[in-house]
mmCIF file of C-alpha atoms in Angstrom:
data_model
loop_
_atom_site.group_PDB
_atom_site.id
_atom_site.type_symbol
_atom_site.label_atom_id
_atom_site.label_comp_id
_atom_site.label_asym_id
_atom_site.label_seq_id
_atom_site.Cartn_x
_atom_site.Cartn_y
_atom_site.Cartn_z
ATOM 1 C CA UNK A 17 157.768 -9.394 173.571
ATOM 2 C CA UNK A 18 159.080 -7.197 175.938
ATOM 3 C CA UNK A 19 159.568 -3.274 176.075
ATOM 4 C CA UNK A 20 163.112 -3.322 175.367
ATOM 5 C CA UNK A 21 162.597 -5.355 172.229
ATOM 6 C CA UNK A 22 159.989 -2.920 170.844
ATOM 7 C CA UNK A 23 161.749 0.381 171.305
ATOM 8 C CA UNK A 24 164.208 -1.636 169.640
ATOM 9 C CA UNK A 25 162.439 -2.518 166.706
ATOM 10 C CA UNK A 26 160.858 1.028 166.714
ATOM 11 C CA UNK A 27 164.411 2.509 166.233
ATOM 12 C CA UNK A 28 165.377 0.325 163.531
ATOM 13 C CA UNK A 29 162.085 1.421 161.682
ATOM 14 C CA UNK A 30 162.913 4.650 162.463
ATOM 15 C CA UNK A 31 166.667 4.260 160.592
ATOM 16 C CA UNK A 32 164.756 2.520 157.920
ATOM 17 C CA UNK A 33 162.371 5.251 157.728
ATOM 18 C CA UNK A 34 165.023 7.240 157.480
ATOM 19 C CA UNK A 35 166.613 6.049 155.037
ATOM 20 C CA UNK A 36 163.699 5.602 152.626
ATOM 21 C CA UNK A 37 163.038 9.059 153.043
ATOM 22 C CA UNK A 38 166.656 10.596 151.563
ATOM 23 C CA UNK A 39 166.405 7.793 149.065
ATOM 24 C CA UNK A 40 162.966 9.239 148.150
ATOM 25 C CA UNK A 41 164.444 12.818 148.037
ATOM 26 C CA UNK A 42 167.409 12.111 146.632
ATOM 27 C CA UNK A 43 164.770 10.204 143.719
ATOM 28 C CA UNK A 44 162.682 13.479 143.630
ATOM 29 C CA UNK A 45 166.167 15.310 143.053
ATOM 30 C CA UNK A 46 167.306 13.119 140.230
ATOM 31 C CA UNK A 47 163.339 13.035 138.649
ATOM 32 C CA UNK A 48 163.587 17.402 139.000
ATOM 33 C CA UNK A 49 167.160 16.712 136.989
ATOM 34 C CA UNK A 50 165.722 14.585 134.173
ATOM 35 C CA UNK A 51 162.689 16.494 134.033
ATOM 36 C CA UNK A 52 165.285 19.784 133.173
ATOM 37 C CA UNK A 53 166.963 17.876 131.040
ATOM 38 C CA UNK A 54 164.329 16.020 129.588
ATOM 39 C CA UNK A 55 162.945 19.859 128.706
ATOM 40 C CA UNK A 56 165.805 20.893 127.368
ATOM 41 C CA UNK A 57 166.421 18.455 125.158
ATOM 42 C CA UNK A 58 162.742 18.924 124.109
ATOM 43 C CA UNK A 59 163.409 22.115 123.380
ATOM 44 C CA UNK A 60 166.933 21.118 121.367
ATOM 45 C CA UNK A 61 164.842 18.848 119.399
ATOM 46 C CA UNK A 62 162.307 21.344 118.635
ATOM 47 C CA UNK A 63 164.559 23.979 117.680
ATOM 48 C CA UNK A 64 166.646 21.194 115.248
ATOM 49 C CA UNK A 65 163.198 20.177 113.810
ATOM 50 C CA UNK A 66 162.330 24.123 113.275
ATOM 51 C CA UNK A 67 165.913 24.607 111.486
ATOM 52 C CA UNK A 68 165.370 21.805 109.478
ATOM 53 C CA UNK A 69 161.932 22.678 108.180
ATOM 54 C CA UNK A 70 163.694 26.165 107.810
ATOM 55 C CA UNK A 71 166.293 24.408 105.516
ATOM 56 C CA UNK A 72 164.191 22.269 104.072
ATOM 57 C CA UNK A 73 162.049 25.037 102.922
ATOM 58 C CA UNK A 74 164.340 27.413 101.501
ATOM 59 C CA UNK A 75 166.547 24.200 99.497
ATOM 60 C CA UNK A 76 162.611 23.831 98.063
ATOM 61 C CA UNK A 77 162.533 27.204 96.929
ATOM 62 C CA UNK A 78 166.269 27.419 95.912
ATOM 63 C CA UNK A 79 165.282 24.322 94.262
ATOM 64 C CA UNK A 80 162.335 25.408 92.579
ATOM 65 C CA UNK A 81 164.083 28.666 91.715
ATOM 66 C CA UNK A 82 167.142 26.529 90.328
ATOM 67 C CA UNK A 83 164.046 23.956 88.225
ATOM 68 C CA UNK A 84 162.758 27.097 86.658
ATOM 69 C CA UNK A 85 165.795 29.188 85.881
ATOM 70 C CA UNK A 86 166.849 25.700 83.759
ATOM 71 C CA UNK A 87 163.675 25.044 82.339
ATOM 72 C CA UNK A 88 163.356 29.109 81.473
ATOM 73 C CA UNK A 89 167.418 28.403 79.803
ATOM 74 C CA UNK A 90 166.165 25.676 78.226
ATOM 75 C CA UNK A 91 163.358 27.479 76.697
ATOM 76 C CA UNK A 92 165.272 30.435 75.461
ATOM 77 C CA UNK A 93 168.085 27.920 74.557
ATOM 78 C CA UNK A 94 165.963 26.170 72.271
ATOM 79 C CA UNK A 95 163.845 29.292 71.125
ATOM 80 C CA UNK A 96 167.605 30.878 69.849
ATOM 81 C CA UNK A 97 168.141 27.735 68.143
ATOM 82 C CA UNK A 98 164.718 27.469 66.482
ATOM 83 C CA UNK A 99 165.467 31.452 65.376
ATOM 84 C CA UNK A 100 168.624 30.637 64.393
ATOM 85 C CA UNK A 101 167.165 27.447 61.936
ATOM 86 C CA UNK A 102 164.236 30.045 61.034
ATOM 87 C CA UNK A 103 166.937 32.364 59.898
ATOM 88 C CA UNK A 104 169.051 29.991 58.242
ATOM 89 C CA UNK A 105 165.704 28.333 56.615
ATOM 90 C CA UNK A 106 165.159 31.888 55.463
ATOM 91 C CA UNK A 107 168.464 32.674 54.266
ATOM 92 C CA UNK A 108 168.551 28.917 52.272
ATOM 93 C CA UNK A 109 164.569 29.556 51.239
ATOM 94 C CA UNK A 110 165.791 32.781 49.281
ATOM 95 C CA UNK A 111 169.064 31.631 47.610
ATOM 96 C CA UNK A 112 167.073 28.805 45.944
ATOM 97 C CA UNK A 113 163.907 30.530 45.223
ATOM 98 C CA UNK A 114 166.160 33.370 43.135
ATOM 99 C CA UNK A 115 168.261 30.251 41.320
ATOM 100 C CA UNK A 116 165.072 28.802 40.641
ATOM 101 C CA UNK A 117 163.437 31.914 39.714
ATOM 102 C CA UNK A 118 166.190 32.913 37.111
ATOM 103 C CA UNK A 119 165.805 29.413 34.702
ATOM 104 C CA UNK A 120 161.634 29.152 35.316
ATOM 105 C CA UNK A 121 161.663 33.149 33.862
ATOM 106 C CA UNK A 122 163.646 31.975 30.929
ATOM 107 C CA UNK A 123 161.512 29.288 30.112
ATOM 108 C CA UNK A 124 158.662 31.097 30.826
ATOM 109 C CA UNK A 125 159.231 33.914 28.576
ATOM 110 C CA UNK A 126 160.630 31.417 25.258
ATOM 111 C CA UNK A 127 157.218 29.272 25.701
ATOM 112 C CA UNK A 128 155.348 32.790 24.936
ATOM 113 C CA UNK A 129 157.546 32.962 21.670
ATOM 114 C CA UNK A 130 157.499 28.987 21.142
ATOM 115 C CA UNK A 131 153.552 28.559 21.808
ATOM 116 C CA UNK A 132 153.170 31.852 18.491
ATOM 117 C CA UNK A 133 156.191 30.405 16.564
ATOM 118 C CA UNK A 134 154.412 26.722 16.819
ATOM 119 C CA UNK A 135 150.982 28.304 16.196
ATOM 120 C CA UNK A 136 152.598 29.660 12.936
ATOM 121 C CA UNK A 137 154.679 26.703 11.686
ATOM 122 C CA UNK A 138 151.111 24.494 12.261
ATOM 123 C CA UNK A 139 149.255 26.799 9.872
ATOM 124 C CA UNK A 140 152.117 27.176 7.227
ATOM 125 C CA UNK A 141 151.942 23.154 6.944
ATOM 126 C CA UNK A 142 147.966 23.277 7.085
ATOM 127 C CA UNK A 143 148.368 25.728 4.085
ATOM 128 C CA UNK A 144 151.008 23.391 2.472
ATOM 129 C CA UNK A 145 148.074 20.754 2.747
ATOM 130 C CA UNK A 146 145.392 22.617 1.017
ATOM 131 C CA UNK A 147 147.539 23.780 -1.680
ATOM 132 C CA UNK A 148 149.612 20.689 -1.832
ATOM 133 C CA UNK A 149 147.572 17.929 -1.436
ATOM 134 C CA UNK A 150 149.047 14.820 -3.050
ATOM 135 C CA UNK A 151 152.574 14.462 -1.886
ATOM 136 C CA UNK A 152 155.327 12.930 -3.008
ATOM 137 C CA UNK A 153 155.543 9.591 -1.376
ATOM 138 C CA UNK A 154 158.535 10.054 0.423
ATOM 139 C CA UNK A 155 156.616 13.072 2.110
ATOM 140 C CA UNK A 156 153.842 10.669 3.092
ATOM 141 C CA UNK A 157 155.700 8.280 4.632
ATOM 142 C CA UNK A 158 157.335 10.862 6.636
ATOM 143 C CA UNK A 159 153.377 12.291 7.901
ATOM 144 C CA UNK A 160 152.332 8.568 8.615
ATOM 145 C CA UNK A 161 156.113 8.198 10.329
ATOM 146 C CA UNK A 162 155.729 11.118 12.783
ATOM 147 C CA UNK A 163 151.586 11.109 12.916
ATOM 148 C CA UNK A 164 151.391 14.480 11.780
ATOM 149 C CA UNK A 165 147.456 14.955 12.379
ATOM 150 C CA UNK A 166 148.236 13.703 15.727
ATOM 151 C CA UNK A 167 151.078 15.776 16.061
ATOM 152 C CA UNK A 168 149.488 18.902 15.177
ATOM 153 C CA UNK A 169 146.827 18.357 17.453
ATOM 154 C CA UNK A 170 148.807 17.381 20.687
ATOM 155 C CA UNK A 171 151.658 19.995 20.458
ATOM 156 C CA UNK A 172 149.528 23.230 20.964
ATOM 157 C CA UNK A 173 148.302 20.896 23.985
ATOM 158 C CA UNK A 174 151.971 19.955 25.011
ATOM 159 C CA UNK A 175 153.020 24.081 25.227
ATOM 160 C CA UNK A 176 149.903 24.791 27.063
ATOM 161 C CA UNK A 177 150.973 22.356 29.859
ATOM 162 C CA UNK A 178 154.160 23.751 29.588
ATOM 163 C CA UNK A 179 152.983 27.019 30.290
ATOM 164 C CA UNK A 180 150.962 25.958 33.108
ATOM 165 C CA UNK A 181 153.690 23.985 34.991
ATOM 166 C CA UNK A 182 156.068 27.139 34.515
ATOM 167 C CA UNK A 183 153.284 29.508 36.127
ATOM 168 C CA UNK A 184 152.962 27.063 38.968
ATOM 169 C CA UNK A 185 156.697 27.303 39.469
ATOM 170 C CA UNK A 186 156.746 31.033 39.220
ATOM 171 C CA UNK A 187 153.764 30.778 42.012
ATOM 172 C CA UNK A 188 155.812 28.716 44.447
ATOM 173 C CA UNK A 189 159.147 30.576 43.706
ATOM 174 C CA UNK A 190 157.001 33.609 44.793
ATOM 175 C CA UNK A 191 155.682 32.192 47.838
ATOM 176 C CA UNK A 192 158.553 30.698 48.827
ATOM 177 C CA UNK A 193 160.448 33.926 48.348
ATOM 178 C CA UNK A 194 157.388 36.161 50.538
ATOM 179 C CA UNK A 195 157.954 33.358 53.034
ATOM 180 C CA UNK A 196 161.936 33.307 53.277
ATOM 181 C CA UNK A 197 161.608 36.899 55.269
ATOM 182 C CA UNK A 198 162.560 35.529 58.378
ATOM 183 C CA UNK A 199 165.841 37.256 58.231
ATOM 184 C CA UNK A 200 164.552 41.138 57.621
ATOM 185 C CA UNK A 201 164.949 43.145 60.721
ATOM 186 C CA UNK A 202 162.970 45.847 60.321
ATOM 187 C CA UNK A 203 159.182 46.564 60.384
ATOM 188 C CA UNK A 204 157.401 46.575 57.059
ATOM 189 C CA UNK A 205 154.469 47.539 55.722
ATOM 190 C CA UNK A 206 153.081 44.088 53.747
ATOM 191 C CA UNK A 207 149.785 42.447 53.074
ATOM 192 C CA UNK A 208 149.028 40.027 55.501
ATOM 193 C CA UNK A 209 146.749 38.162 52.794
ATOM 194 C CA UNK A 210 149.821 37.528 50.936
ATOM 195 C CA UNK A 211 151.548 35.836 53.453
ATOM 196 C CA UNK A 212 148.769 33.148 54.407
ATOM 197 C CA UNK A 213 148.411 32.068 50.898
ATOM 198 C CA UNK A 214 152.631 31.544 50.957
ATOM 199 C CA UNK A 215 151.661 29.682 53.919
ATOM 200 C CA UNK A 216 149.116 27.541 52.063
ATOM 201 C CA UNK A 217 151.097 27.477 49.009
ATOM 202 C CA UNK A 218 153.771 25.313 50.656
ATOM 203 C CA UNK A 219 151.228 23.562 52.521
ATOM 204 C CA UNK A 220 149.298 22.271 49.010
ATOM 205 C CA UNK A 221 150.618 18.924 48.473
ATOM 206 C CA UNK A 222 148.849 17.643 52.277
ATOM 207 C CA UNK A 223 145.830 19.800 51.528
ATOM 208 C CA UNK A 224 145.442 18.034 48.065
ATOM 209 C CA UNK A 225 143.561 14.423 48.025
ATOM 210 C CA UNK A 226 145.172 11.901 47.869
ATOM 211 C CA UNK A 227 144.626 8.006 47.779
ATOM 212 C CA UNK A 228 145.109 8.105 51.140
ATOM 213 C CA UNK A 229 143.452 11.517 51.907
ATOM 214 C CA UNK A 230 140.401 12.811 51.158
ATOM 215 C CA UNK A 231 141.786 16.380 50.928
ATOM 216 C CA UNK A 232 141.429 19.493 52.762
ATOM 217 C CA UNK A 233 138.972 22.346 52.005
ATOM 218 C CA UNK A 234 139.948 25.666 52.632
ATOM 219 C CA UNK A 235 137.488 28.422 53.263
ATOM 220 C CA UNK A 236 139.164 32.024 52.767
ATOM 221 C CA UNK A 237 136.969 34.782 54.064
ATOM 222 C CA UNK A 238 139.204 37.734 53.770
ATOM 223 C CA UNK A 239 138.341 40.927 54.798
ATOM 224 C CA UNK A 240 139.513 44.182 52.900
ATOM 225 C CA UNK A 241 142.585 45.173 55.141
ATOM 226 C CA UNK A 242 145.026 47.433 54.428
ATOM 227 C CA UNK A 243 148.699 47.110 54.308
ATOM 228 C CA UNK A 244 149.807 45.591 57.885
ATOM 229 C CA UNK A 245 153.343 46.998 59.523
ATOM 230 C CA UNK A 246 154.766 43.880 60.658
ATOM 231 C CA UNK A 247 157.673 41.672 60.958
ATOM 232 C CA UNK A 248 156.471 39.515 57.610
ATOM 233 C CA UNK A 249 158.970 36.611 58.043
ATOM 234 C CA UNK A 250 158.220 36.348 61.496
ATOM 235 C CA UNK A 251 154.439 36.471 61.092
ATOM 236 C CA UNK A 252 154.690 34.087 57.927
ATOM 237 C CA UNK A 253 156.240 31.110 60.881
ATOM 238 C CA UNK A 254 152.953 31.959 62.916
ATOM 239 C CA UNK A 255 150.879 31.166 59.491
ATOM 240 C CA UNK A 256 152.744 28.300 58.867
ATOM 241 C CA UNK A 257 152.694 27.006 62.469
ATOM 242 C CA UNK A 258 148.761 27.244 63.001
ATOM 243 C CA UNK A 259 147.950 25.805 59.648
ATOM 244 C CA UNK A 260 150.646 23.203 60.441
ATOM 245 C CA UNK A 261 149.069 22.469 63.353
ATOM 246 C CA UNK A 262 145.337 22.657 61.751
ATOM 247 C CA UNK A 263 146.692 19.902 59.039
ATOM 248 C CA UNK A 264 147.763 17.933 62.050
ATOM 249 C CA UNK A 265 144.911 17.611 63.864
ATOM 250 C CA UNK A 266 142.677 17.201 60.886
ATOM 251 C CA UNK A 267 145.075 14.138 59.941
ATOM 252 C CA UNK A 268 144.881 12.369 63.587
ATOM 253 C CA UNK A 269 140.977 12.939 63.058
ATOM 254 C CA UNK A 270 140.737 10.815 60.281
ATOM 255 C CA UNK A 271 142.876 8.079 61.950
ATOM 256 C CA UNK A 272 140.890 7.881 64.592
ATOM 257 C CA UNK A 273 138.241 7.529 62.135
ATOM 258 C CA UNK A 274 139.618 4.905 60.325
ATOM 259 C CA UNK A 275 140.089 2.899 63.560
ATOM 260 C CA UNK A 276 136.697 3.856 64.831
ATOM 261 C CA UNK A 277 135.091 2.663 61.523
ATOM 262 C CA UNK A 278 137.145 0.311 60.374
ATOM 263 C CA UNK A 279 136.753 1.962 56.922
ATOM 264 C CA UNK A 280 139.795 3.492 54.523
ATOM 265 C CA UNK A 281 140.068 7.215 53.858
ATOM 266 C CA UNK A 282 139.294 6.090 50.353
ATOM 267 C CA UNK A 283 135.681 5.812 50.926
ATOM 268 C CA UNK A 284 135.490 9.094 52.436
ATOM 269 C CA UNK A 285 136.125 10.512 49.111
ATOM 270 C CA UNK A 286 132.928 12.850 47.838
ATOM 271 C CA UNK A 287 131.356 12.388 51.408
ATOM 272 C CA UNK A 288 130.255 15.963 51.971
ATOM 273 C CA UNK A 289 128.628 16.563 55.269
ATOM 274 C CA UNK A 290 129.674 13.256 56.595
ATOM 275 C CA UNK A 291 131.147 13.034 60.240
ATOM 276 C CA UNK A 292 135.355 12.084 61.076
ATOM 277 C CA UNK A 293 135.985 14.229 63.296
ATOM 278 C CA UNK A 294 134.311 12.629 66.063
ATOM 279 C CA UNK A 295 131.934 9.628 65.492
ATOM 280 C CA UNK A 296 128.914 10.295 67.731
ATOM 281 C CA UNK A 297 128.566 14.088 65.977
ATOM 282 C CA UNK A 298 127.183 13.976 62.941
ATOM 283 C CA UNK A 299 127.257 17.644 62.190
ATOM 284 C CA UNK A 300 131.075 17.563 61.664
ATOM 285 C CA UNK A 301 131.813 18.196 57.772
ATOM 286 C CA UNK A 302 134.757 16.645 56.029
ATOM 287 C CA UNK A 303 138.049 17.910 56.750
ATOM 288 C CA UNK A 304 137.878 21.718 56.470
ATOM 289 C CA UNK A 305 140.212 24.744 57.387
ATOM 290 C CA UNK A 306 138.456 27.846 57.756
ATOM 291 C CA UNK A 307 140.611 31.334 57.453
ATOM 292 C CA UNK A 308 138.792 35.002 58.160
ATOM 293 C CA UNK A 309 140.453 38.040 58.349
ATOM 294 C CA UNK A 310 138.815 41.776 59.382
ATOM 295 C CA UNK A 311 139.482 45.219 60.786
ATOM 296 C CA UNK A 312 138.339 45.601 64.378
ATOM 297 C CA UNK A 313 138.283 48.783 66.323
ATOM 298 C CA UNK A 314 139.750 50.865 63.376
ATOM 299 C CA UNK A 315 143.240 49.780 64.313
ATOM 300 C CA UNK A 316 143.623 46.352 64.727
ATOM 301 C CA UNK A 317 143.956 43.064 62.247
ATOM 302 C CA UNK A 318 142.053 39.635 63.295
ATOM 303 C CA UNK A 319 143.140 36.530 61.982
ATOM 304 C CA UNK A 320 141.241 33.566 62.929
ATOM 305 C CA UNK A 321 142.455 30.000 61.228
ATOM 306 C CA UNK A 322 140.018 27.058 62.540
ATOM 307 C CA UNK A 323 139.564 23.504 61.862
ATOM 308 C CA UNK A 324 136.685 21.257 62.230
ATOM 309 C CA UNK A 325 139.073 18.514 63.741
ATOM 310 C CA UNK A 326 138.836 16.656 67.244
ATOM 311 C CA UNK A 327 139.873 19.786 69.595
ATOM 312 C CA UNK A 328 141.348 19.730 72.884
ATOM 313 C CA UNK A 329 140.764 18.759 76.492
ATOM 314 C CA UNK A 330 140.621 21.823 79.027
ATOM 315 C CA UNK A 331 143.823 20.412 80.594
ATOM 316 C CA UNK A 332 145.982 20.248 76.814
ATOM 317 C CA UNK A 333 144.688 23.727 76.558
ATOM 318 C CA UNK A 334 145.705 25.533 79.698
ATOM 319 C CA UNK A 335 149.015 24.645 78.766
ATOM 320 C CA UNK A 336 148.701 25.068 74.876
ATOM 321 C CA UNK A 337 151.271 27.984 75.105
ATOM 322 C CA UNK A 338 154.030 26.664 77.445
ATOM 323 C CA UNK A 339 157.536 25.660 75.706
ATOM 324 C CA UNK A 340 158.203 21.933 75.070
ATOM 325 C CA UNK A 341 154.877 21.156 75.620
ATOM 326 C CA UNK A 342 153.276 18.551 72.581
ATOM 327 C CA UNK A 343 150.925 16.166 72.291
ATOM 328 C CA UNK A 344 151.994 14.620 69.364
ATOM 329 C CA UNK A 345 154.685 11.758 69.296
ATOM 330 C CA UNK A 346 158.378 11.680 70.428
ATOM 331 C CA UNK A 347 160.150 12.933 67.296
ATOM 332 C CA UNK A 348 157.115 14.711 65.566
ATOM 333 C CA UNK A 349 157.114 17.886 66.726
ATOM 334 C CA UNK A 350 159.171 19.925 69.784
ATOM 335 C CA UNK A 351 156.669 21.950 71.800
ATOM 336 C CA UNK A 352 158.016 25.154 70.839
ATOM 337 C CA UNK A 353 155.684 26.252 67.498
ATOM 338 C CA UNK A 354 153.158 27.701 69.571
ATOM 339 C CA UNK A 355 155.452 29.312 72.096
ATOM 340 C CA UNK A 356 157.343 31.268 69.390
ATOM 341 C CA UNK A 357 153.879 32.035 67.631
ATOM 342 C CA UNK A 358 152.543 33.501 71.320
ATOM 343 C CA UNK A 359 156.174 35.299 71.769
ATOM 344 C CA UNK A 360 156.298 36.545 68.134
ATOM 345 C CA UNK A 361 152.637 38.078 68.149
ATOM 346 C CA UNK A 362 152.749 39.355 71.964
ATOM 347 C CA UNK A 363 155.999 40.378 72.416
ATOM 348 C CA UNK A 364 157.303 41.788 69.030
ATOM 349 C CA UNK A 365 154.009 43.000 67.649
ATOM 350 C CA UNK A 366 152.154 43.773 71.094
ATOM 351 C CA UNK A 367 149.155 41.870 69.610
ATOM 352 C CA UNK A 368 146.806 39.455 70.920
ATOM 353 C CA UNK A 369 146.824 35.452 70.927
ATOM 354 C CA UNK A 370 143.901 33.009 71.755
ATOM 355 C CA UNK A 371 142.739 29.613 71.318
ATOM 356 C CA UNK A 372 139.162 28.254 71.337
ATOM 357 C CA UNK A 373 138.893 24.981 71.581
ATOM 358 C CA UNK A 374 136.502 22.065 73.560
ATOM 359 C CA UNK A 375 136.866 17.844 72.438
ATOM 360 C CA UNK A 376 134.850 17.233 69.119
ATOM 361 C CA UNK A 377 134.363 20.591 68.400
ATOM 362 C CA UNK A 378 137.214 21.637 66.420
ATOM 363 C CA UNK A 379 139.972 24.581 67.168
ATOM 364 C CA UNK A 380 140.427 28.332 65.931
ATOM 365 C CA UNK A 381 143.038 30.196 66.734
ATOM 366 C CA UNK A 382 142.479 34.184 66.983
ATOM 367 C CA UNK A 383 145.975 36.567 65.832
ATOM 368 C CA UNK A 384 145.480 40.299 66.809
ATOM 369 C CA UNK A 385 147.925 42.645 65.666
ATOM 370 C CA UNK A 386 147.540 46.503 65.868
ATOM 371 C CA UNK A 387 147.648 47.850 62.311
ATOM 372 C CA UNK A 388 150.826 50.182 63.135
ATOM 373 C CA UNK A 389 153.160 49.776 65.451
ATOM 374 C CA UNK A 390 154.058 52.515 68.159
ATOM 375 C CA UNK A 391 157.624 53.754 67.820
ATOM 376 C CA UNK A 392 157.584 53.252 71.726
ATOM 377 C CA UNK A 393 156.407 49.745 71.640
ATOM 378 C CA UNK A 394 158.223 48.449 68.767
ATOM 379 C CA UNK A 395 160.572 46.130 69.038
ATOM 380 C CA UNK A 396 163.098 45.076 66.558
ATOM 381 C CA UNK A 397 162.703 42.094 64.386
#
């Protein structure tokens, strides 16, 4: 190859060179472009993702804020409805304890003048016998006819019933009237012992045994306390609600006990000392409901109402107190007795309300109330 053809050659690698070289720049130029733009949209991107965890945080808490204002609605919704019942309940309560009340007093008061008019009649005809005693035979016939001996025997019995049954009614009316309170507005100074027997007075019939039922013991260890300033009617639906609840749980223990045994509640019947409450402990006693009352610090009331029944799980306690919350089945009970207990003692009566509980061991609930009420604190009923 000759000279000529080399410098040739060298020239076109040269041009070729060349042009590689503003192809390479002009590469570096665009890769610099991207590069920027690559950054900024990095930096776009960011900033969208950083606004939208922004959003997304705040529509959380608007959302969470928006969850508990309903559920807070709901509560006080329901809790004005379940006053509103209360009051009606206690309006209702009191009409037909005072009907009731007027007839029962009638009765009551004739069968004091029936039982001595009876008790006179019966020894007018005992005198008729001993001075009379060969009748006429149409008298006979008439003291075989109506079985006079009989007669005289059973009727003082009859009256005495009577007179029972009418002082039971006169003891519900009562309670039912110290119970229907629930629409007094005002403080009052009442005996709290008063209103937990109303409470167990409408209770009796599931405390009594039954076929089905062994019955329910109740333990009353009242202290001596003094007149209590309270809202009654209001304090009467706490009573009512923890021994409700008590009489619940003392029920589901002997289900389970009955399904764990395989045995009827009839054979339970007389079986002091015996275990329901939770198979493996034999220490439980039969179904018992255990109510003390004292003075503590010189001011304040304690209630305490406990059952020996299956207790609670750590996790049903912690929320024990928290509307709508139940562990019993849909259409047995609405959450909201223990909430309006905790509301009525805390908030009206500035008291105390606690729950000791653990699985197997039973429940008590503790109610503490100060014995007056500050003029300050008080709020209306």
């Amino acid at each position: 190859m000759e000279l000529a053809d080399y410098e040739k050659r060298l020239q076109e690698l040269e041009k070729a060179n060349r042009i590689l070289q503003k192809k390479l720049e002009r590469s570096e130029a665009d890769r610099v472009d991207l590069e920027k733009t690559n950054d900024k949209n990095q930096a776009l991107l960011k900033s969208v993702i950083r606004e939208l965890e922004e959003s997304k945080t705040t529509l959380e808490e608007k959302s969470w804020d928006l969850e508990q204002a309903l559920k807070n609605l709901q509560a006080m919704q329901a809790k004005l409805v379940a006053s509103e019942k209360m009051s009606a309940l206690g309006v209702l309560v009191a009409g037909v304890a005072h009907e009731i009340n007027n007839p029962v007093n009638f009765i009551y008061g004739n069968l004091i003048h029936a039982q001595k008019y009876t008790h006179d009649l019966l020894e007018l005809v005992q005198l008729y016998q001993q001075y009379y005693p060969n009748p006429t035979s149409e008298i006979q016939e008439m003291i075989e006819a109506i079985e006079l001996d009989f007669l005289c025997e059973d009727l003082p019995k009859l009256l005495k019933s009577m007179n029972v049954g009418t002082e039971r009614i006169r003891e519900i009316v009562k309670s039912l009237r110290n119970f229907s309170r629930l629409n007094e507005a005002e403080f009052k100074v009442v005996d709290i012992h008063e209103g937990l027997d109303s409470a167990l007075m409408i209770l009796h019939n599931r405390l009594k045994p039954k076929a089905d039922h062994p019955g329910i013991e109740v333990i009353k260890e009242y202290g001596q306390l003094p007149p209590v300033e309270c809202c009654p009617g209001q304090l009467n639906q706490v009573f009512m609600n923890l021994l409700t609840n008590a009489v619940d749980a003392l029920d589901e223990g002997i289900r389970d006990w009955e399904l764990e045994t395989g045995q009827k509640v009839e054979e339970m019947q007389g079986m002091q000392g015996k275990s329901f409450s939770s198979i493996s402990n034999s220490q439980s006693q039969v179904p018992i409901i255990q109510i003390r009352t004292e003075i503590i610090q010189d001011n304040w009331v304690t209630i305490r109402i406990g059952d020996n029944g299956l207790g609670m799980s750590e996790d049903v306690h912690s929320k024990l107190f928290d509307p709508f919350f139940t562990t019993k089945p849909v259409g047995k009970g609405t959450g909201l007795g223990l909430s309006i207990s905790y509301q009525i003692v805390v908030e009206k009566h500035g008291g105390k309300m606690q729950c000791y509980s653990a699985p197997g061991q039973g429940a008590e609930f503790v109610v503490q109330i100060p014995l007056r009420q500050s003029i300050g604190d008080r709020n209306p009923c």
